[in-house]
Every structure is written in C-alpha cells, then in structure tokens.
Coordinates of N, CA and C in Angstrom, one line a residue:
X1 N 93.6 100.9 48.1 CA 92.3 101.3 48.9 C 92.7 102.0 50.1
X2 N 91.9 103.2 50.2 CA 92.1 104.4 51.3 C 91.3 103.2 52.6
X3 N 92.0 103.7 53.8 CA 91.4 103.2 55.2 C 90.8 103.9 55.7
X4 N 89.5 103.9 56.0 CA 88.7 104.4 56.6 C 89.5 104.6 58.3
X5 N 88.6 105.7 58.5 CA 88.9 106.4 60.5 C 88.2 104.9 61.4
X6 N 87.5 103.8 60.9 CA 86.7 103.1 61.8 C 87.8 101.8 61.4
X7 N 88.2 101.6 60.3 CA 89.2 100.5 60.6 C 90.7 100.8 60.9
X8 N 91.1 102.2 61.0 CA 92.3 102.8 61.9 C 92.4 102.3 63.1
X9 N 91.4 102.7 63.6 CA 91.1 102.4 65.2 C 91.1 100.9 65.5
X10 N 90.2 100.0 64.3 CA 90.0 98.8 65.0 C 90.9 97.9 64.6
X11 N 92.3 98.5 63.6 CA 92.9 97.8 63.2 C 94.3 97.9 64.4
X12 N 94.0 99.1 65.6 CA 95.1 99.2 66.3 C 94.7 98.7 67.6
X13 N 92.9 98.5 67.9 CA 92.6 98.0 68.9 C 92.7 96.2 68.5
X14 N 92.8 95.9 67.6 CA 92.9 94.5 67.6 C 94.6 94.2 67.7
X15 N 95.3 94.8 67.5 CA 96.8 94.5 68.3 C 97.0 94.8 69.0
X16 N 96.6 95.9 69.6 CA 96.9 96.0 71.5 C 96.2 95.7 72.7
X17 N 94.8 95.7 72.2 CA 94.0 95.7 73.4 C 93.1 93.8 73.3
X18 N 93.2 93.6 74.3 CA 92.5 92.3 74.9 C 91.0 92.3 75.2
X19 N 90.2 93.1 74.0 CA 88.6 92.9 74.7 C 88.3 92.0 74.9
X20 N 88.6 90.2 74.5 CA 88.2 89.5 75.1 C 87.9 88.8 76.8
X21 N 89.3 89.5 77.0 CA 89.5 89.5 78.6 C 90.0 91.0 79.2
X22 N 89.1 91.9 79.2 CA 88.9 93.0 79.5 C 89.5 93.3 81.4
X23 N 89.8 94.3 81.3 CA 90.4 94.6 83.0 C 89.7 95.8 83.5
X24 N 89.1 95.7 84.1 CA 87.8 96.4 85.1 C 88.9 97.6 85.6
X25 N 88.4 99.0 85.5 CA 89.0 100.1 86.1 C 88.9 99.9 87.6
X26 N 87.3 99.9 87.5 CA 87.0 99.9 89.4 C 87.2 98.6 89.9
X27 N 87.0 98.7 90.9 CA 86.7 97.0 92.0 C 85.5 96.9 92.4
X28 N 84.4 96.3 91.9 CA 83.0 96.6 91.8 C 83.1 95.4 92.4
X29 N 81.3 95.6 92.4 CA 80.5 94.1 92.8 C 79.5 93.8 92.1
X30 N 78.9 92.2 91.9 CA 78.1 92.0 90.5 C 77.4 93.3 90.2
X31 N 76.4 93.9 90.8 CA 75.8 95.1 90.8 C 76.0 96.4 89.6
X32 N 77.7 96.0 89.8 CA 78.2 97.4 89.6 C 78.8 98.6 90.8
X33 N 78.4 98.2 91.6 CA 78.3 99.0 92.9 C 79.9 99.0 92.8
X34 N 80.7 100.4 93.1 CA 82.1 100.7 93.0 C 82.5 100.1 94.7
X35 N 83.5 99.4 95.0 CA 84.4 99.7 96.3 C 84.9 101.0 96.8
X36 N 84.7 101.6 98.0 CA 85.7 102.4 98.4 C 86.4 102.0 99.6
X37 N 87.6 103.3 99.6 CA 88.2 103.2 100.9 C 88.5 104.2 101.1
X38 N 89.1 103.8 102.2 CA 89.8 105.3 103.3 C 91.0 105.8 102.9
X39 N 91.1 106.8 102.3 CA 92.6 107.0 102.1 C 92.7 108.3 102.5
X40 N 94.1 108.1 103.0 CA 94.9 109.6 103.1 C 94.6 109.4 105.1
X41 N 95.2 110.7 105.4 CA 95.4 111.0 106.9 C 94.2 111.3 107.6
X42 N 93.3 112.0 106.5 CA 91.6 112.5 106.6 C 90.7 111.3 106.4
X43 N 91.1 110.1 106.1 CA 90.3 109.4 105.8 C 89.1 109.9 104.3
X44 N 89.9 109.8 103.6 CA 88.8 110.1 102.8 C 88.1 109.2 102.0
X45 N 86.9 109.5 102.1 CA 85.8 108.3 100.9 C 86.4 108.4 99.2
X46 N 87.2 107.0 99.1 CA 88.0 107.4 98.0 C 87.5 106.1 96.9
X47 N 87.1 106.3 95.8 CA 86.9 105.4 94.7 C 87.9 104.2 94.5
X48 N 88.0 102.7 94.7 CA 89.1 101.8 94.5 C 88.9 101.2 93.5
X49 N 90.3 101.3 92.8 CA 91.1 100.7 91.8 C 91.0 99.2 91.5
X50 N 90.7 98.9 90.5 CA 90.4 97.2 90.2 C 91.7 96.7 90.6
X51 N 91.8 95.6 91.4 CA 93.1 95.1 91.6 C 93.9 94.2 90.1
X52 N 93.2 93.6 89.4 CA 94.0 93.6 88.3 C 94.4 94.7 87.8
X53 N 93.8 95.9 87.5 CA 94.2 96.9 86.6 C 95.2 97.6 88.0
X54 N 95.0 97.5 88.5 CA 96.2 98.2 89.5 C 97.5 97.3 89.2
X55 N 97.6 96.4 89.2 CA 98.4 95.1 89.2 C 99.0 95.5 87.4
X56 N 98.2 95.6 86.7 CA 99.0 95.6 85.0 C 99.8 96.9 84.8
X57 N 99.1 97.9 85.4 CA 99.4 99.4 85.6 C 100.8 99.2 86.4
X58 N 101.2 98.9 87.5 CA 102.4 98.8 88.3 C 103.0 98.3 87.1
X59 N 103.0 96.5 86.6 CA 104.0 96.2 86.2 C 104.6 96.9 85.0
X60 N 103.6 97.5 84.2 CA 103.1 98.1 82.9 C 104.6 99.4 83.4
X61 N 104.2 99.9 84.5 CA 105.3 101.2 84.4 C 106.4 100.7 85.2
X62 N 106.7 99.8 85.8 CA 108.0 99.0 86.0 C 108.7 98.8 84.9
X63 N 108.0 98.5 83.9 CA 109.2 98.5 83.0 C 109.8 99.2 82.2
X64 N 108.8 100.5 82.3 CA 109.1 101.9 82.5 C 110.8 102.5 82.8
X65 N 110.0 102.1 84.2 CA 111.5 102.5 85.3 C 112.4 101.4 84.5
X66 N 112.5 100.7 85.0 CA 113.3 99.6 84.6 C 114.5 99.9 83.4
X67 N 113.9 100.7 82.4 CA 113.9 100.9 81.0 C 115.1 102.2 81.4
X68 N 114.2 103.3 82.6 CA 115.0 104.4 82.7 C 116.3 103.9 83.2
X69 N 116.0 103.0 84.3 CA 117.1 103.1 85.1 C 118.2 102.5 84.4
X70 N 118.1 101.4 83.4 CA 119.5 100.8 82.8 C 119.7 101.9 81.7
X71 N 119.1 103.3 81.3 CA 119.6 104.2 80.3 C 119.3 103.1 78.8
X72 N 118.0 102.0 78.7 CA 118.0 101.4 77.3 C 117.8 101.8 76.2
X73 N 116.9 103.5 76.2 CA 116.1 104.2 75.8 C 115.2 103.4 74.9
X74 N 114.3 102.0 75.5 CA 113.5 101.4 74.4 C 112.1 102.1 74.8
X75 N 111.7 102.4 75.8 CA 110.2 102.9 76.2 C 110.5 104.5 76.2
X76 N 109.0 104.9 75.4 CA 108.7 106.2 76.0 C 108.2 107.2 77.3
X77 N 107.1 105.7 77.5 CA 106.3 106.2 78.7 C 104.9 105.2 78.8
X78 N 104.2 105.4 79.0 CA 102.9 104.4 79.1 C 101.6 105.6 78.0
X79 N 101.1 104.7 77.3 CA 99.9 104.8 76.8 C 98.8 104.2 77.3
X80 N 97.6 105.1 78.0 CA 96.5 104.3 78.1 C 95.2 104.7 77.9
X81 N 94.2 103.9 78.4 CA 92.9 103.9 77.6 C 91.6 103.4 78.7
X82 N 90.7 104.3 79.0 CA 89.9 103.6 79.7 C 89.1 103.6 78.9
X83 N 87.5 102.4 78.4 CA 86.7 102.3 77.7 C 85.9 101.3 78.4
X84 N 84.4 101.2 77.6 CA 83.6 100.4 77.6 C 83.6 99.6 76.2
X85 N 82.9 98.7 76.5 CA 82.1 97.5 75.8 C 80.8 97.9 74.8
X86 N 80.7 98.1 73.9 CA 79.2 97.4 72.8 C 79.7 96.4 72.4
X87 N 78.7 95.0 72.8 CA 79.3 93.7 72.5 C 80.7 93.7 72.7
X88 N 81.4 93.3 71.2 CA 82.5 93.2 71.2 C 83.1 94.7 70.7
X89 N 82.7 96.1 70.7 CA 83.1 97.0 70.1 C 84.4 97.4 71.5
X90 N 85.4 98.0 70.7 CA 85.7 98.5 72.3 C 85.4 99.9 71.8
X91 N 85.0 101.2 72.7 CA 84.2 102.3 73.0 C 85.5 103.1 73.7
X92 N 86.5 104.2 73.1 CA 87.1 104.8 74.4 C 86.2 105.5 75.1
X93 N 86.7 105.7 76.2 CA 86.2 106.9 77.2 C 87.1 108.0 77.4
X94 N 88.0 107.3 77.3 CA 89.4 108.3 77.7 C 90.8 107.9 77.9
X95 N 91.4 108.5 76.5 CA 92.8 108.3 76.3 C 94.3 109.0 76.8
X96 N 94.9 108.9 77.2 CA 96.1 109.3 77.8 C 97.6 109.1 77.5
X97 N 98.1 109.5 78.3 CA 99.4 109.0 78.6 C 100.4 109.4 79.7
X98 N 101.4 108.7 80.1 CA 102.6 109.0 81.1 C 103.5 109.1 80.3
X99 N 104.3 110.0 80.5 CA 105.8 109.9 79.5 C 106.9 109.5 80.6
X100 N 107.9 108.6 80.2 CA 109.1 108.4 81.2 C 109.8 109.6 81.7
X101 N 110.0 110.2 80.9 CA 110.7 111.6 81.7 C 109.5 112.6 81.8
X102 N 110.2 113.6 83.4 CA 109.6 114.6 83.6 C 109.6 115.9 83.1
X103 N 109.4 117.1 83.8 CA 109.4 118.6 82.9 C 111.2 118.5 82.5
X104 N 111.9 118.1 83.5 CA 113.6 118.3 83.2 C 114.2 117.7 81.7
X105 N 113.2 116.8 81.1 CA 113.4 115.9 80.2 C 114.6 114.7 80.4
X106 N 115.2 114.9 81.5 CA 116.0 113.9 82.1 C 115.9 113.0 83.0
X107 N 115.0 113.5 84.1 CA 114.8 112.9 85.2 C 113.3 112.2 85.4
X108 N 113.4 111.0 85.8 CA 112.1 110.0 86.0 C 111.1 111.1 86.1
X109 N 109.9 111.1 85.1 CA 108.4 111.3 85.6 C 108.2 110.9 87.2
X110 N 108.0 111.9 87.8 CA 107.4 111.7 89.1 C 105.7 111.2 89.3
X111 N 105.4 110.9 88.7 CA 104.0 109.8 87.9 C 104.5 108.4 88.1
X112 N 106.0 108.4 88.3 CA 106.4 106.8 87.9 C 107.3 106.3 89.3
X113 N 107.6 107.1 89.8 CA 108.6 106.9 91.0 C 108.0 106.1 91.7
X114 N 108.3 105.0 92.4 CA 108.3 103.8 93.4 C 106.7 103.4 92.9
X115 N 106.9 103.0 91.6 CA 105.2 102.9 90.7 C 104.5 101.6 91.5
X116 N 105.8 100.7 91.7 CA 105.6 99.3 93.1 C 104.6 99.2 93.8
X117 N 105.0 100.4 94.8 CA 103.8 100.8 95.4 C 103.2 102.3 95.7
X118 N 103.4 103.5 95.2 CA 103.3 104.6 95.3 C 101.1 104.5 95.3
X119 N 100.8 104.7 95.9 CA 98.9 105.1 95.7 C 98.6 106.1 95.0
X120 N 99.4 107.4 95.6 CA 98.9 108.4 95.7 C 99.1 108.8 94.0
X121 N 100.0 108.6 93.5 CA 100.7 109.0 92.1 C 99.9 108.1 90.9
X122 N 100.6 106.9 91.5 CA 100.4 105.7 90.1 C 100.1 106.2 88.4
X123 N 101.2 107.0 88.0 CA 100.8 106.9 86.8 C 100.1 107.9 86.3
X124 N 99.7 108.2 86.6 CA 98.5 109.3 86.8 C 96.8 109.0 86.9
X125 N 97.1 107.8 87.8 CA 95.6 106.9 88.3 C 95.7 106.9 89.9
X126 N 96.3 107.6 90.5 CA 96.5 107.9 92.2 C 95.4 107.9 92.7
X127 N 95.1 107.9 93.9 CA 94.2 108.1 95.2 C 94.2 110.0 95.8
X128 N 95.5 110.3 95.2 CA 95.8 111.9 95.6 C 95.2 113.2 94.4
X129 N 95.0 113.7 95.3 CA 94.1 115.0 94.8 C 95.2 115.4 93.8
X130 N 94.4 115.6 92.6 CA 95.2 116.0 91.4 C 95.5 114.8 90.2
X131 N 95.1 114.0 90.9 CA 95.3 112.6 90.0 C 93.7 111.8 89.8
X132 N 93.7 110.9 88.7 CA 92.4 110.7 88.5 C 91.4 110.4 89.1
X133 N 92.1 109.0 90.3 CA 91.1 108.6 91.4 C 90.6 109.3 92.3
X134 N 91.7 110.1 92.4 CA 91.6 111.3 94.0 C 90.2 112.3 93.5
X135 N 90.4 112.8 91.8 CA 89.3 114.2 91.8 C 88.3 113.0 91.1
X136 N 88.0 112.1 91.0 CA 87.2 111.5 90.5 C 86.2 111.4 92.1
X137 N 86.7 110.7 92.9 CA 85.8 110.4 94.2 C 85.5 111.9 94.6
X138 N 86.5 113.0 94.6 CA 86.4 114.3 95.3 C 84.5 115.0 94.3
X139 N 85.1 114.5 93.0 CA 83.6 115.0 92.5 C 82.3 114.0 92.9
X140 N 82.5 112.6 93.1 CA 81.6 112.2 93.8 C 81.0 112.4 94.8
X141 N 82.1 112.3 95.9 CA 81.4 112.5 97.7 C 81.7 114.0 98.0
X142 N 82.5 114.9 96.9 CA 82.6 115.9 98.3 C 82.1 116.9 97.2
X143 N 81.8 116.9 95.8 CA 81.5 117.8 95.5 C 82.4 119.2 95.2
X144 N 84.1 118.0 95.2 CA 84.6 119.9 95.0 C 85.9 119.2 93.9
X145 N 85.6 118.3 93.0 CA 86.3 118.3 92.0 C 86.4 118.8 91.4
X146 N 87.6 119.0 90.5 CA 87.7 119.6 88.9 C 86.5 119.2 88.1
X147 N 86.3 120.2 87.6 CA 85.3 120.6 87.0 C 84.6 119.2 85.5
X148 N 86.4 118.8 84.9 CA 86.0 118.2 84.1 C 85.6 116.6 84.9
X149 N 85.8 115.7 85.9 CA 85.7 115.2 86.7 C 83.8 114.8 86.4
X150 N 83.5 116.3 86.8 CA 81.8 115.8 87.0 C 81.4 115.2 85.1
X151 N 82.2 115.4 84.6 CA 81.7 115.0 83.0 C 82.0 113.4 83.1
X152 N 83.2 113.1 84.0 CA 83.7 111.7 84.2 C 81.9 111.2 85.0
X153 N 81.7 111.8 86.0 CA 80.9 111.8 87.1 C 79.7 110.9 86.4
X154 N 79.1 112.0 85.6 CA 77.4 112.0 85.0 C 77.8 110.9 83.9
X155 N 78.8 110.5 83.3 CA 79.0 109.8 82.1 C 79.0 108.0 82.1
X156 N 80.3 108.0 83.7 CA 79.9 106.8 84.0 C 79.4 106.1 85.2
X157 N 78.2 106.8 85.9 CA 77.6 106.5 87.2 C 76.9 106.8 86.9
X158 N 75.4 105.7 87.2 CA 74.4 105.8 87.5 C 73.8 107.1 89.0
X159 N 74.7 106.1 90.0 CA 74.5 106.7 91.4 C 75.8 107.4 92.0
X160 N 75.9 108.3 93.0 CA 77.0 107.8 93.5 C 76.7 107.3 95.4
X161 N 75.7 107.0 95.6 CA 75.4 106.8 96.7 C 74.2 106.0 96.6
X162 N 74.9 104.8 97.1 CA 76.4 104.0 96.9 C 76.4 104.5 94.9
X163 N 78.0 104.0 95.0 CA 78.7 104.5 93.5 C 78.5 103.7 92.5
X164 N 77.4 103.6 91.9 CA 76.9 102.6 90.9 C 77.3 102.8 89.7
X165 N 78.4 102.2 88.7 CA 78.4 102.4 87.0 C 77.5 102.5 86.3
X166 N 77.0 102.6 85.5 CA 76.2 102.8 84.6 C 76.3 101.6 83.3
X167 N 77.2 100.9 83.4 CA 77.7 99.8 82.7 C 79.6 99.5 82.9
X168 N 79.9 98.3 82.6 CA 81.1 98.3 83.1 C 82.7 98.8 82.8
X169 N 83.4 99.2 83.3 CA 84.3 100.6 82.8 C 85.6 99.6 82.8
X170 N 86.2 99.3 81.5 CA 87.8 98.7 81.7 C 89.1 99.8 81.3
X171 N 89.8 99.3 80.9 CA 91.1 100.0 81.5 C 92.4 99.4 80.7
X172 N 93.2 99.7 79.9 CA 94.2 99.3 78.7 C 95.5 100.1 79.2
X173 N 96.5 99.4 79.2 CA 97.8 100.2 79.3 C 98.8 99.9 78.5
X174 N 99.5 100.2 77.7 CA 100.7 99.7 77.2 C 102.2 100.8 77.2
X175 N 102.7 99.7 78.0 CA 104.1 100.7 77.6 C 104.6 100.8 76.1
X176 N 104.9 101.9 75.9 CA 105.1 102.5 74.2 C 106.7 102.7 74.0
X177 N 106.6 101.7 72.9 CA 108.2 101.5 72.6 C 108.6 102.4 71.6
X178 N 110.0 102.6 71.6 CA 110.6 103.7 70.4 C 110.2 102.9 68.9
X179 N 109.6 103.4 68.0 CA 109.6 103.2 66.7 C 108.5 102.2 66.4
X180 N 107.4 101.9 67.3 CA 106.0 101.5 67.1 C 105.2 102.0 66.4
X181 N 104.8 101.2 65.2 CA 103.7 101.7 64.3 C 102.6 101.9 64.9
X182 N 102.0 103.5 65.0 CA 100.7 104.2 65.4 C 99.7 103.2 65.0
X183 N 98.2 104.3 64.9 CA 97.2 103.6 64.1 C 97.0 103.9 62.5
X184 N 98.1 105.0 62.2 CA 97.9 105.3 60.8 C 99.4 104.4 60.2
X185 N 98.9 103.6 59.1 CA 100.1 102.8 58.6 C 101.3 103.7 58.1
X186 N 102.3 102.9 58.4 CA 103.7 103.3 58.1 C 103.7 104.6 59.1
X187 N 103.3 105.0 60.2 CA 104.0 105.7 60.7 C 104.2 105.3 62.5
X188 N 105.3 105.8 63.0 CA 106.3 105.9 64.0 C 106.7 106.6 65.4
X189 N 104.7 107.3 65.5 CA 104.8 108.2 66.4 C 105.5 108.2 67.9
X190 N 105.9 109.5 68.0 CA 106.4 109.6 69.7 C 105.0 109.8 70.2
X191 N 105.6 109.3 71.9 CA 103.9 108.9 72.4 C 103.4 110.2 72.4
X192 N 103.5 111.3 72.7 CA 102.9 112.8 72.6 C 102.1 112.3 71.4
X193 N 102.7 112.5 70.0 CA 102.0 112.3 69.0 C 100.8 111.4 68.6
X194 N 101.3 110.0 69.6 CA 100.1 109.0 69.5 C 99.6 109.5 70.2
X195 N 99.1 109.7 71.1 CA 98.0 110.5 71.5 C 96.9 111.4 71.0
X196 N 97.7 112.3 70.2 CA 97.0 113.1 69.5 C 96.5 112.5 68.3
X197 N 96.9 111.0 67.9 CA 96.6 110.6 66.6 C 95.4 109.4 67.5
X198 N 95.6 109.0 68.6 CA 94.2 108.3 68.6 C 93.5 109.1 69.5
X199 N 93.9 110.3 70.1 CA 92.4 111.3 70.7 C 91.7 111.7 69.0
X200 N 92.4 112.3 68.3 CA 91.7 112.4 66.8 C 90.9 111.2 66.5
X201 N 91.2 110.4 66.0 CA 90.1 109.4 65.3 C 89.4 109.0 66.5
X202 N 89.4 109.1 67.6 CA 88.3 108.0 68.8 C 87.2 109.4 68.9
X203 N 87.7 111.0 68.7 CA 86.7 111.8 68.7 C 85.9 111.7 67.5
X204 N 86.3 111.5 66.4 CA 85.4 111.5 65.3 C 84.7 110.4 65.4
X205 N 84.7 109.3 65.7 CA 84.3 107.9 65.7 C 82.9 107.7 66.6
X206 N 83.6 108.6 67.9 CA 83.0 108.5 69.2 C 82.7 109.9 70.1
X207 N 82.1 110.8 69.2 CA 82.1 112.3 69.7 C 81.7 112.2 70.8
X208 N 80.3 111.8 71.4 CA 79.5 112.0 72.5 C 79.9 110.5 73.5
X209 N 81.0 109.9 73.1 CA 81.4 109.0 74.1 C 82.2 109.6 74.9
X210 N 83.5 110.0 74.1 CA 84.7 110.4 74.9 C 84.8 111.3 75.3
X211 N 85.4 111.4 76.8 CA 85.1 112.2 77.6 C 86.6 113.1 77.8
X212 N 87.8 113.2 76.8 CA 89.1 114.2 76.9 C 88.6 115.1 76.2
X213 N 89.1 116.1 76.8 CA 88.4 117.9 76.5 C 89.9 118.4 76.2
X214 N 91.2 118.2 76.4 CA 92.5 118.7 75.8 C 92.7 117.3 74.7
X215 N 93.5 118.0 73.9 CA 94.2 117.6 72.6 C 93.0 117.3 71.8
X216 N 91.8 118.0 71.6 CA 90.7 117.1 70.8 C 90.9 118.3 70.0
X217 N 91.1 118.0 68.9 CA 91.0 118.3 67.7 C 89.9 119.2 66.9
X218 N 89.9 120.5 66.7 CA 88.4 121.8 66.2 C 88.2 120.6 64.9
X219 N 89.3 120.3 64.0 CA 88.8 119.8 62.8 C 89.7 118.6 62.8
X220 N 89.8 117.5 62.9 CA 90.5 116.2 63.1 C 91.1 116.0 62.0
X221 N 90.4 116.1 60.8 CA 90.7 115.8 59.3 C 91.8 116.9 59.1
X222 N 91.9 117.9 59.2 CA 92.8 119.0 58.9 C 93.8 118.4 59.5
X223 N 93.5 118.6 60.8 CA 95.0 118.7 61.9 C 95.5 117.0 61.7
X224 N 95.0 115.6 60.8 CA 95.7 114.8 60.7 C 96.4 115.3 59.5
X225 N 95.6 115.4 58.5 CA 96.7 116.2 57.0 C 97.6 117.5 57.5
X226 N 97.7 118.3 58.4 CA 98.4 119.0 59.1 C 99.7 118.2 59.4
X227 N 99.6 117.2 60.4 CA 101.1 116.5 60.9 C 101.1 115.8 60.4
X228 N 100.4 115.6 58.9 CA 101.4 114.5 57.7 C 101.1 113.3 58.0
X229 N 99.9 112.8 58.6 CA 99.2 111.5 58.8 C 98.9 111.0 57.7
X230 N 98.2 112.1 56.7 CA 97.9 111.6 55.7 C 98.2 112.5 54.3
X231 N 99.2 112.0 53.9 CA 99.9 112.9 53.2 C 99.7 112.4 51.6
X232 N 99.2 111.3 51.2 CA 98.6 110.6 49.4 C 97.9 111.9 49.3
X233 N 98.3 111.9 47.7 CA 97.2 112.9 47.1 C 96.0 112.2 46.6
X234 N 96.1 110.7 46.5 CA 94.8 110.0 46.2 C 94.0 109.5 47.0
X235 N 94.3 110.0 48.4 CA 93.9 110.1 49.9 C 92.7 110.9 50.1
X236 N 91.4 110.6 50.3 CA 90.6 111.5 50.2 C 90.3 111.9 52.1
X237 N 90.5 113.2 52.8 CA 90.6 113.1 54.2 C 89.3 112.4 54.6
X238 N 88.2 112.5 53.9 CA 87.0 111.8 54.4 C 86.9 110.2 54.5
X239 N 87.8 109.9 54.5 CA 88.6 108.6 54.4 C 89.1 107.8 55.2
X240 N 89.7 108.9 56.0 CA 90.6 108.6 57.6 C 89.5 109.4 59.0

C-alpha cells in the first residue's frame, strides 16, 4: 500500500515533534499580546523570543558545536519548524534549516558561533537585521523589512500595536543526525535535501498556510519523482 503526502508528514511529525507540549515562538501574554525589547545600541523595538524556545534552540545547536568541535561528524546542522495548532493537527508555517558548516564547508556556521549566548545570530532566529527576529519586528514597527517578512507580518498578527497573534505560534528544532530516515520511507536525506523533501509535502498539504517562498516546489510531485523520492513503478505520484 502506497503512502499518501498526509501520512508522510504525519508519520514524521509524530516522531519528532512534541504537539502535545508545544514551545511558543514568542513570549506572549494570555492575550496573545507578543513581549518586546530593546535591543541593539539604537534601542530598537524588537519582537521577544519565548524563553523556552530560546532555551531548546541554544541547547539544540550546542550540540551542534559540540559535535564540530570534537570532529564526530554525527550532526549536520539543525532542522526547524515554526507552526500552529488545529486541535491536535500540527500546521507548518515555516520550515528551515542551519547547517554546521559555513560557505568554507569547513569552518563553523557563523549562525552557530557562541549559540550560548550570541542574540544577535542564534541560528538564524537573532534579534539582528538580516535574521528572523530582527526583519520580523523591522516589518512590524518600522516598516522597512524584507519584503517576504510582511507575509510573516499579515499571516501571523492580528495587530501590531501592541503585537497581537492571531492564534498561537510554536517552534520545533532538531538537530539532524547523519543517516536519519526523512519523511519518505527508506530514505537518508542530507539536511539540504530534507528540507526540500518536507518544504514539498507541507506545500502541497498546506498551500495557503506556509509561508517559505524559496525551495517550494512549481510541481512537488515531479520534483519528488525527480530526486528519486519516489522511484516504485507501482507508485502512483498522486499518492505522495
């Protein structure tokens, strides 16, 4: 029996992800109402980071580093996932990733350096312009974000004054080990690849949810039978 694209996904969100005890992106209040702070030299009005998810994120790419620094080569980098809730559905919003090495392919990702405590970086969840938190608040209060930002903006805020959600936004990380079964069975992706194999099915699943505009797929079904996702000839692609 061929696996459907809806139990791909939910057969990979039920081993990795914790919806039952979900981790808040922001640091809200019952409301919803987001925390900010002051960051940087300018003081800027900056969107704050849920302190658990700040807290899983650090240790999450510590062992990252950890991994670089002893030369173990067990991790690739971090895989993550911000989503909402239907009921118990989990819903991506937006998938990603950190890779352990940088452009040099040798040297630590500068995304991961002093991940302990770096703000400004974290992963690629910083407080600094160019990183999610920084153009995420920059599109809220100052109106001069990257462009894709205001789609973050309008998608999950009610208000931004004060920064209201629109329902509550969590937050998934896992560091990605060498030779981890993806979401398509029997295979082994490098984290580049997993990415492109769960931006594909979370687009098809979740067109008007997900909010990644790179790696999304003109035809998902092709470009999975393309990289040999799905390679049975008794494999029908409307299937996956």
């Amino acid at each position: 029996m061929t696996e459907t694209k809806r139990a791909l996904w939910d057969r990979f969100v039920d081993r990795f992800v914790d919806a039952a005890d979900p981790i808040s992106l922001f640091e809200t209040t019952a409301d919803g109402t987001v925390d900010t702070i002051a960051y940087g030299r300018s003081g800027r009005r900056t969107l704050r980071r849920g302190e658990r998810m700040e807290r899983r994120l650090r240790e999450a790419g510590g062992r990252v580093v950890t991994d670089y620094d002893r030369r173990e080569g067990r991790y690739e980098g971090l895989v993550y996932m911000m989503y909402s809730l239907d009921g118990d559905e989990v819903v991506p919003r937006y998938l990603g990733k950190c890779g352990k090495f940088g452009a040099s392919g040798t040297d630590l990702n500068s995304n991961l350096r002093n991940v302990d405590t770096n703000d400004g970086k974290l992963a690629r969840w910083g407080y600094g312009n160019y990183y999610h938190f920084g153009d995420l608040s920059s599109a809220a209060f100052r109106d001069d974000g990257p462009g894709k930002y205001d789609r973050w903006l309008d998608a999950l805020f009610a208000s931004t004054d004060p920064p209201r959600l629109r329902e509550p936004v969590y937050f998934w990380v896992e560091p990605w080990a060498v030779g981890t079964e993806g979401p398509y069975p029997d295979t082994r992706p490098y984290l580049e690849e997993l990415e492109y194999q769960l931006i594909g099915i979370a687009f098809e699943l979740y067109p008007e949810r997900l909010l990644n505009t790179e790696g999304v797929p003109a035809n998902p079904e092709a470009y999975a039978k393309m990289r040999g996702w799905t390679d049975r000839e008794d494999t029908r692609l409307s299937d996956f």
